[in-house]
Amino acid sequence: MIQLLILGLLLKYPNTHGYELMKIMDQRHYKYIVQYTKGSLYYNLQKMNEKGFLSGTLDSNDPEITYFSVTPKGEQLFSELMDKYGNISEYVNLSFYTPMLFNELIPEEHYHSYINSQISQIESKIVNLNHALEDVNTLDPKFRLMLENSREHHKVNLKWFKSLLY
Amino acid sequence: MIQLLILGLLLKYPNTHGYELMKIMDQRHYKYIVQYTKGSLYYNLQKMNEKGFLSGTLDSNDPEITYFSVTPKGEQLFSELMDKYGNISEYVNLSFYTPMLFNELIPEEHYHSYINSQISQIESKIVNLNHALEDVNTLDPKFRLMLENSREHHKVNLKWFKSLLY
């Protein structure tokens, strides 16, 4: 997924270096829709450069800075990954389902502490998403739709976990 | 996750062999809440046996059949995995979000075909979940709650993908 994100961003903004990409991703709150770290971004830029999906140009003043662009081979990969992730549809599963299957094997207060932990984590996720959604200036309308979809899912879960307490 | 499933099932049903476990998981529609294959089940039984989390007893008549139980070390792992997965809460992300970020870089008809593919896959998932939910005899009440939660998420997505078409 990070590879598709890198290719898409570099197609939109050719000749960009890693730090700038990271800044774009952070400013646009991409952490809410794709899992990435600074390490995975730099690692993948490096790998994709070695494999010929990207071409890198060193900064003439600072050899530690590389400007990346997408090669024709990278454009091909972009199309393939768009097709792949555009058509993937998974069952929605929570990590919590499996512990729930076996709750009778553990003390009831442990199980309740899991549920309470889930509820408070979901509540803070909804707060974070609301906060990101207020950031009208940097949000493109499509991204707003994604955050709203994500928030709907968390609301479904919040209601569901609360119902498990009774 | 498959490891927690194996440990929980073997704690409930000690001295069970791989084929029986698979049958239990299939009959109870666990595929809707955990990703597993026959290969991953047998591989993990083997690995967990080697690592001392399970103990295996060969069938006296058929040496190809091994009956597995959970060891004290396996009970410890069970507790740890219950704590781990009971407390994990992730942001809900669709694989579709990243292609959606870059839809202006591909032909519009491709993007629409993704959305239509998503809609038809979600519709068939809801049909499958409804079908599983009708299977009242084999469903324990907690599992029913999980399937209902999963179905709610798919309904949220169905509505959302349909809204993207307009």
Short mmCIF file of C-alpha atoms in Angstrom, two decimals:
data_model
loop_
_atom_site.label_atom_id
_atom_site.label_comp_id
_atom_site.label_asym_id
_atom_site.label_seq_id
_atom_site.Cartn_x
_atom_site.Cartn_y
_atom_site.Cartn_z
CA MET A 1 0.00 0.00 0.00
CA ILE A 2 2.87 2.37 0.87
CA GLN A 3 4.29 1.67 -2.61
CA LEU A 4 1.09 2.81 -4.28
CA LEU A 5 1.05 5.90 -2.08
CA ILE A 6 4.66 6.74 -3.05
CA LEU A 7 4.02 6.23 -6.77
CA GLY A 8 0.82 8.28 -6.74
CA LEU A 9 2.38 11.17 -4.85
CA LEU A 10 5.49 11.22 -7.07
CA LEU A 11 3.32 11.14 -10.21
CA LYS A 12 1.51 14.20 -8.89
CA TYR A 13 4.70 15.87 -7.57
CA PRO A 14 7.74 14.69 -9.56
CA ASN A 15 11.24 15.46 -8.27
CA THR A 16 10.36 15.34 -4.62
CA HIS A 17 12.61 14.16 -1.82
CA GLY A 18 11.68 11.87 1.07
CA TYR A 19 11.35 14.57 3.69
CA GLU A 20 8.96 16.56 1.51
CA LEU A 21 6.83 13.45 0.87
CA MET A 22 6.66 12.78 4.59
CA LYS A 23 5.57 16.38 5.19
CA ILE A 24 2.79 16.10 2.59
CA MET A 25 1.57 12.83 4.13
CA ASP A 26 1.60 14.25 7.64
CA GLN A 27 -0.06 17.54 6.75
CA ARG A 28 -2.85 15.71 4.94
CA HIS A 29 -3.45 13.33 7.86
CA TYR A 30 -2.73 10.27 5.71
CA LYS A 31 -1.99 8.31 8.88
CA TYR A 32 -5.74 7.88 9.28
CA ILE A 33 -6.09 5.97 6.03
CA VAL A 34 -2.74 4.23 5.40
CA GLN A 35 -0.30 2.73 7.87
CA TYR A 36 3.20 4.11 7.38
CA THR A 37 6.24 5.19 9.33
CA LYS A 38 9.19 7.39 8.39
CA GLY A 39 11.28 4.18 8.27
CA SER A 40 8.94 2.35 5.88
CA LEU A 41 8.75 5.42 3.61
CA TYR A 42 12.54 5.80 3.29
CA TYR A 43 13.06 2.04 2.99
CA ASN A 44 10.56 1.78 0.15
CA LEU A 45 11.91 4.84 -1.69
CA GLN A 46 15.34 3.19 -1.61
CA LYS A 47 14.07 -0.25 -2.72
CA MET A 48 11.89 1.16 -5.49
CA ASN A 49 14.81 3.25 -6.74
CA GLU A 50 17.07 0.15 -6.82
CA LYS A 51 14.42 -1.83 -8.70
CA GLY A 52 13.98 0.85 -11.35
CA PHE A 53 10.45 1.96 -10.40
CA LEU A 54 11.81 5.35 -9.41
CA SER A 55 14.73 7.42 -10.64
CA GLY A 56 16.70 9.45 -8.13
CA THR A 57 18.67 12.63 -8.72
CA LEU A 58 21.13 13.88 -6.12
CA ASP A 59 20.90 17.48 -4.99
CA SER A 60 23.87 19.39 -6.49
CA ASN A 61 24.62 21.10 -3.16
CA ASP A 62 23.67 18.41 -0.65
CA PRO A 63 24.50 14.82 -1.68
CA GLU A 64 22.35 13.52 1.17
CA ILE A 65 19.19 14.70 -0.60
CA THR A 66 17.73 12.65 -3.46
CA TYR A 67 14.87 13.88 -5.65
CA PHE A 68 12.68 11.01 -6.82
CA SER A 69 10.47 10.66 -9.89
CA VAL A 70 8.46 7.74 -11.33
CA THR A 71 9.99 5.85 -14.29
CA PRO A 72 7.91 4.21 -17.08
CA LYS A 73 8.39 0.91 -15.25
CA GLY A 74 7.04 2.61 -12.11
CA GLU A 75 4.03 3.89 -14.05
CA GLN A 76 3.28 0.29 -15.01
CA LEU A 77 3.48 -0.76 -11.37
CA PHE A 78 1.21 2.13 -10.43
CA SER A 79 -1.49 0.85 -12.84
CA GLU A 80 -1.17 -2.68 -11.50
CA LEU A 81 -1.43 -1.60 -7.86
CA MET A 82 -4.40 0.67 -8.63
CA ASP A 83 -6.17 -2.35 -10.17
CA LYS A 84 -5.19 -4.57 -7.27
CA TYR A 85 -6.27 -2.32 -4.40
CA GLY A 86 -9.20 -0.85 -6.30
CA ASN A 87 -10.74 -4.32 -6.58
CA ILE A 88 -9.85 -5.81 -3.17
CA SER A 89 -12.78 -6.27 -0.84
CA GLU A 90 -12.21 -7.99 2.51
CA TYR A 91 -14.51 -9.17 5.26
CA VAL A 92 -14.44 -6.62 8.04
CA ASN A 93 -12.89 -8.40 11.05
CA LEU A 94 -11.92 -6.98 14.40
CA SER A 95 -8.88 -8.37 16.23
CA PHE A 96 -11.24 -8.50 19.19
CA TYR A 97 -13.45 -11.25 17.69
CA THR A 98 -11.09 -14.11 18.58
CA PRO A 99 -10.62 -13.18 22.27
CA MET A 100 -14.40 -12.77 22.41
CA LEU A 101 -14.87 -16.36 21.18
CA PHE A 102 -13.04 -17.61 24.25
CA ASN A 103 -14.11 -15.13 26.92
CA GLU A 104 -15.45 -17.91 29.17
CA LEU A 105 -11.87 -19.19 29.56
CA ILE A 106 -10.65 -16.02 31.32
CA PRO A 107 -11.81 -14.10 34.41
CA GLU A 108 -14.84 -11.95 33.67
CA GLU A 109 -13.09 -8.80 34.90
CA HIS A 110 -10.31 -9.28 32.32
CA TYR A 111 -12.87 -9.51 29.55
CA HIS A 112 -14.64 -6.39 30.79
CA SER A 113 -11.34 -4.52 30.94
CA TYR A 114 -10.77 -5.39 27.25
CA ILE A 115 -14.18 -4.00 26.34
CA ASN A 116 -13.61 -0.82 28.34
CA SER A 117 -10.19 -0.41 26.73
CA GLN A 118 -11.78 -0.81 23.28
CA ILE A 119 -14.44 1.78 24.09
CA SER A 120 -11.98 4.40 25.30
CA GLN A 121 -9.64 3.83 22.33
CA ILE A 122 -12.51 4.14 19.86
CA GLU A 123 -13.77 7.29 21.54
CA SER A 124 -10.37 8.91 21.18
CA LYS A 125 -10.16 7.80 17.54
CA ILE A 126 -13.49 9.49 16.84
CA VAL A 127 -12.21 12.65 18.55
CA ASN A 128 -9.06 12.55 16.35
CA LEU A 129 -11.09 12.02 13.19
CA ASN A 130 -13.42 14.88 14.11
CA HIS A 131 -10.38 17.06 14.68
CA ALA A 132 -8.90 16.10 11.28
CA LEU A 133 -12.26 16.74 9.61
CA GLU A 134 -12.30 20.29 11.01
CA ASP A 135 -9.05 20.97 9.17
CA VAL A 136 -10.91 22.21 6.10
CA ASN A 137 -7.99 23.94 4.41
CA THR A 138 -5.72 20.97 3.83
CA LEU A 139 -8.42 18.37 3.16
CA ASP A 140 -9.36 17.50 -0.35
CA PRO A 141 -13.03 16.50 -0.70
CA LYS A 142 -12.24 12.83 -1.44
CA PHE A 143 -10.09 12.54 1.66
CA ARG A 144 -12.94 14.00 3.67
CA LEU A 145 -15.19 11.21 2.38
CA MET A 146 -12.66 8.60 3.52
CA LEU A 147 -12.39 10.07 7.01
CA GLU A 148 -16.17 10.16 7.24
CA ASN A 149 -16.37 6.51 6.18
CA SER A 150 -13.75 5.58 8.76
CA ARG A 151 -15.64 7.51 11.44
CA GLU A 152 -18.88 5.67 10.58
CA HIS A 153 -17.10 2.36 11.18
CA HIS A 154 -15.82 3.52 14.54
CA LYS A 155 -19.31 4.64 15.51
CA VAL A 156 -20.66 1.17 14.62
CA ASN A 157 -17.96 -0.36 16.83
CA LEU A 158 -18.54 2.05 19.70
CA LYS A 159 -22.23 1.17 19.81
CA TRP A 160 -21.41 -2.54 19.51
CA PHE A 161 -18.80 -2.61 22.28
CA LYS A 162 -21.12 -0.67 24.59
CA SER A 163 -23.85 -3.25 23.95
CA LEU A 164 -21.43 -6.02 25.02
CA LEU A 165 -21.23 -4.55 28.51
CA TYR A 166 -24.90 -5.33 29.20
CA MET B 1 -4.55 -14.73 15.35
CA ILE B 2 -4.70 -18.34 14.13
CA GLN B 3 -2.50 -19.27 17.12
CA LEU B 4 -5.00 -17.84 19.57
CA LEU B 5 -7.81 -19.66 17.75
CA ILE B 6 -5.92 -22.98 17.97
CA LEU B 7 -5.12 -22.53 21.67
CA GLY B 8 -8.68 -21.53 22.56
CA LEU B 9 -10.24 -24.43 20.66
CA LEU B 10 -7.81 -26.98 22.13
CA LEU B 11 -8.42 -25.64 25.64
CA LYS B 12 -12.14 -26.22 25.07
CA TYR B 13 -11.63 -29.53 23.23
CA PRO B 14 -8.38 -31.20 24.38
CA ASN B 15 -7.01 -34.18 22.42
CA THR B 16 -8.30 -33.09 19.05
CA HIS B 17 -6.61 -33.66 15.71
CA GLY B 18 -6.16 -31.17 12.89
CA TYR B 19 -8.95 -32.43 10.70
CA GLU B 20 -11.47 -32.20 13.54
CA LEU B 21 -10.38 -28.64 14.34
CA MET B 22 -10.82 -27.70 10.70
CA LYS B 23 -14.30 -29.22 10.72
CA ILE B 24 -15.29 -27.25 13.84
CA MET B 25 -13.98 -24.02 12.29
CA ASP B 26 -15.80 -24.63 9.03
CA GLN B 27 -19.09 -25.67 10.60
CA ARG B 28 -19.10 -22.59 12.79
CA HIS B 29 -18.37 -20.25 9.87
CA TYR B 30 -15.18 -18.96 11.49
CA LYS B 31 -13.97 -17.88 8.04
CA TYR B 32 -16.12 -14.78 8.46
CA ILE B 33 -14.21 -13.58 11.49
CA VAL B 34 -10.63 -14.97 11.17
CA GLN B 35 -8.52 -15.51 8.09
CA TYR B 36 -7.23 -19.08 7.93
CA THR B 37 -6.52 -21.85 5.46
CA LYS B 38 -6.06 -25.59 5.93
CA GLY B 39 -2.36 -25.00 5.26
CA SER B 40 -1.96 -22.31 7.92
CA LEU B 41 -3.83 -24.45 10.47
CA TYR B 42 -1.61 -27.52 9.97
CA TYR B 43 1.55 -25.43 9.76
CA ASN B 44 0.79 -23.70 13.05
CA LEU B 45 -0.20 -26.93 14.83
CA GLN B 46 3.19 -28.33 13.81
CA LYS B 47 5.14 -25.22 14.83
CA MET B 48 3.35 -24.83 18.16
CA ASN B 49 3.94 -28.50 18.91
CA GLU B 50 7.67 -28.11 18.17
CA LYS B 51 7.87 -25.03 20.38
CA GLY B 52 6.20 -26.76 23.31
CA PHE B 53 2.94 -24.80 23.32
CA LEU B 54 1.05 -27.98 22.39
CA SER B 55 1.68 -31.64 23.13
CA GLY B 56 0.87 -34.19 20.45
CA THR B 57 -0.09 -37.84 20.90
CA LEU B 58 -0.04 -40.18 17.94
CA ASP B 59 -3.11 -42.31 17.23
CA SER B 60 -2.30 -45.93 18.20
CA ASN B 61 -3.83 -47.27 14.97
CA ASP B 62 -3.01 -44.51 12.51
CA PRO B 63 0.40 -42.84 13.00
CA GLU B 64 -0.62 -40.10 10.58
CA ILE B 65 -3.11 -38.76 13.11
CA THR B 66 -1.89 -36.60 16.00
CA TYR B 67 -4.13 -35.52 18.90
CA PHE B 68 -3.13 -32.12 20.25
CA SER B 69 -3.59 -30.56 23.68
CA VAL B 70 -2.39 -27.30 25.23
CA THR B 71 0.63 -27.45 27.57
CA PRO B 72 1.13 -25.11 30.58
CA LYS B 73 3.48 -23.07 28.36
CA GLY B 74 0.66 -22.90 25.80
CA GLU B 75 -1.77 -21.69 28.48
CA GLN B 76 0.63 -18.86 29.22
CA LEU B 77 0.74 -17.92 25.53
CA PHE B 78 -3.06 -18.10 25.43
CA SER B 79 -3.29 -15.50 28.24
CA GLU B 80 -0.77 -13.24 26.51
CA LEU B 81 -2.55 -13.40 23.16
CA MET B 82 -5.94 -12.79 24.80
CA ASP B 83 -4.49 -9.63 26.39
CA LYS B 84 -2.87 -8.58 23.13
CA TYR B 85 -5.86 -8.98 20.81
CA GLY B 86 -8.39 -8.00 23.47
CA ASN B 87 -6.74 -4.58 23.71
CA ILE B 88 -5.83 -3.90 20.08
CA SER B 89 -7.86 -1.18 18.41
CA GLU B 90 -6.96 -0.14 14.86
CA TYR B 91 -8.15 2.63 12.60
CA VAL B 92 -10.62 1.17 10.13
CA ASN B 93 -8.99 1.50 6.70
CA LEU B 94 -10.18 0.18 3.37
CA SER B 95 -7.63 -0.96 0.78
CA PHE B 96 -9.70 1.18 -1.58
CA TYR B 97 -8.72 4.46 0.09
CA THR B 98 -5.31 4.73 -1.59
CA PRO B 99 -6.53 4.12 -5.18
CA MET B 100 -9.26 6.65 -4.41
CA LEU B 101 -6.63 9.28 -3.50
CA PHE B 102 -5.24 9.06 -7.02
CA ASN B 103 -8.36 8.48 -9.11
CA GLU B 104 -7.65 11.54 -11.25
CA LEU B 105 -4.50 9.79 -12.56
CA ILE B 106 -6.47 6.96 -14.23
CA PRO B 107 -9.31 6.83 -16.78
CA GLU B 108 -12.65 7.58 -15.15
CA GLU B 109 -14.15 4.31 -16.42
CA HIS B 110 -11.46 2.32 -14.60
CA TYR B 111 -12.29 4.07 -11.37
CA HIS B 112 -15.99 3.43 -11.85
CA SER B 113 -15.33 -0.23 -12.53
CA TYR B 114 -13.50 -0.44 -9.17
CA ILE B 115 -16.48 1.06 -7.38
CA ASN B 116 -18.91 -1.27 -9.13
CA SER B 117 -16.70 -4.24 -8.29
CA GLN B 118 -16.64 -3.14 -4.64
CA ILE B 119 -20.43 -2.79 -4.57
CA SER B 120 -21.08 -6.24 -6.01
CA GLN B 121 -18.52 -7.90 -3.72
CA ILE B 122 -20.01 -6.22 -0.65
CA GLU B 123 -23.52 -7.23 -1.69
CA SER B 124 -22.47 -10.86 -1.94
CA LYS B 125 -20.71 -10.64 1.45
CA ILE B 126 -23.92 -9.37 3.03
CA VAL B 127 -25.82 -12.26 1.40
CA ASN B 128 -23.28 -14.73 2.82
CA LEU B 129 -23.45 -13.20 6.28
CA ASN B 130 -27.26 -13.30 6.20
CA HIS B 131 -27.06 -16.93 5.19
CA ALA B 132 -24.66 -17.74 8.06
CA LEU B 133 -26.90 -15.85 10.48
CA GLU B 134 -29.85 -18.03 9.49
CA ASP B 135 -27.89 -21.07 10.61
CA VAL B 136 -29.28 -20.81 14.14
CA ASN B 137 -28.34 -24.29 15.30
CA THR B 138 -24.57 -24.07 15.05
CA LEU B 139 -24.21 -20.42 16.03
CA ASP B 140 -23.38 -19.48 19.58
CA PRO B 141 -24.89 -16.14 20.64
CA LYS B 142 -21.52 -14.36 20.79
CA PHE B 143 -20.64 -15.45 17.29
CA ARG B 144 -23.97 -14.11 16.11
CA LEU B 145 -23.05 -10.71 17.60
CA MET B 146 -19.76 -10.75 15.67
CA LEU B 147 -21.45 -11.55 12.37
CA GLU B 148 -23.98 -8.80 13.00
CA ASN B 149 -21.18 -6.34 13.70
CA SER B 150 -19.39 -7.40 10.53
CA ARG B 151 -22.61 -7.01 8.53
CA GLU B 152 -23.11 -3.47 9.91
CA HIS B 153 -19.67 -2.53 8.60
CA HIS B 154 -20.46 -3.90 5.17
CA LYS B 155 -23.72 -1.96 5.14
CA VAL B 156 -21.81 1.24 5.95
CA ASN B 157 -19.46 0.48 3.05
CA LEU B 158 -22.25 -0.39 0.63
CA LYS B 159 -23.97 2.94 1.26
CA TRP B 160 -20.64 4.76 1.00
CA PHE B 161 -19.54 3.15 -2.30
CA LYS B 162 -22.96 3.81 -3.81
CA SER B 163 -22.64 7.49 -2.84
CA LEU B 164 -19.29 7.64 -4.70
CA LEU B 165 -21.03 6.89 -7.98
CA TYR B 166 -22.96 10.17 -7.92
#
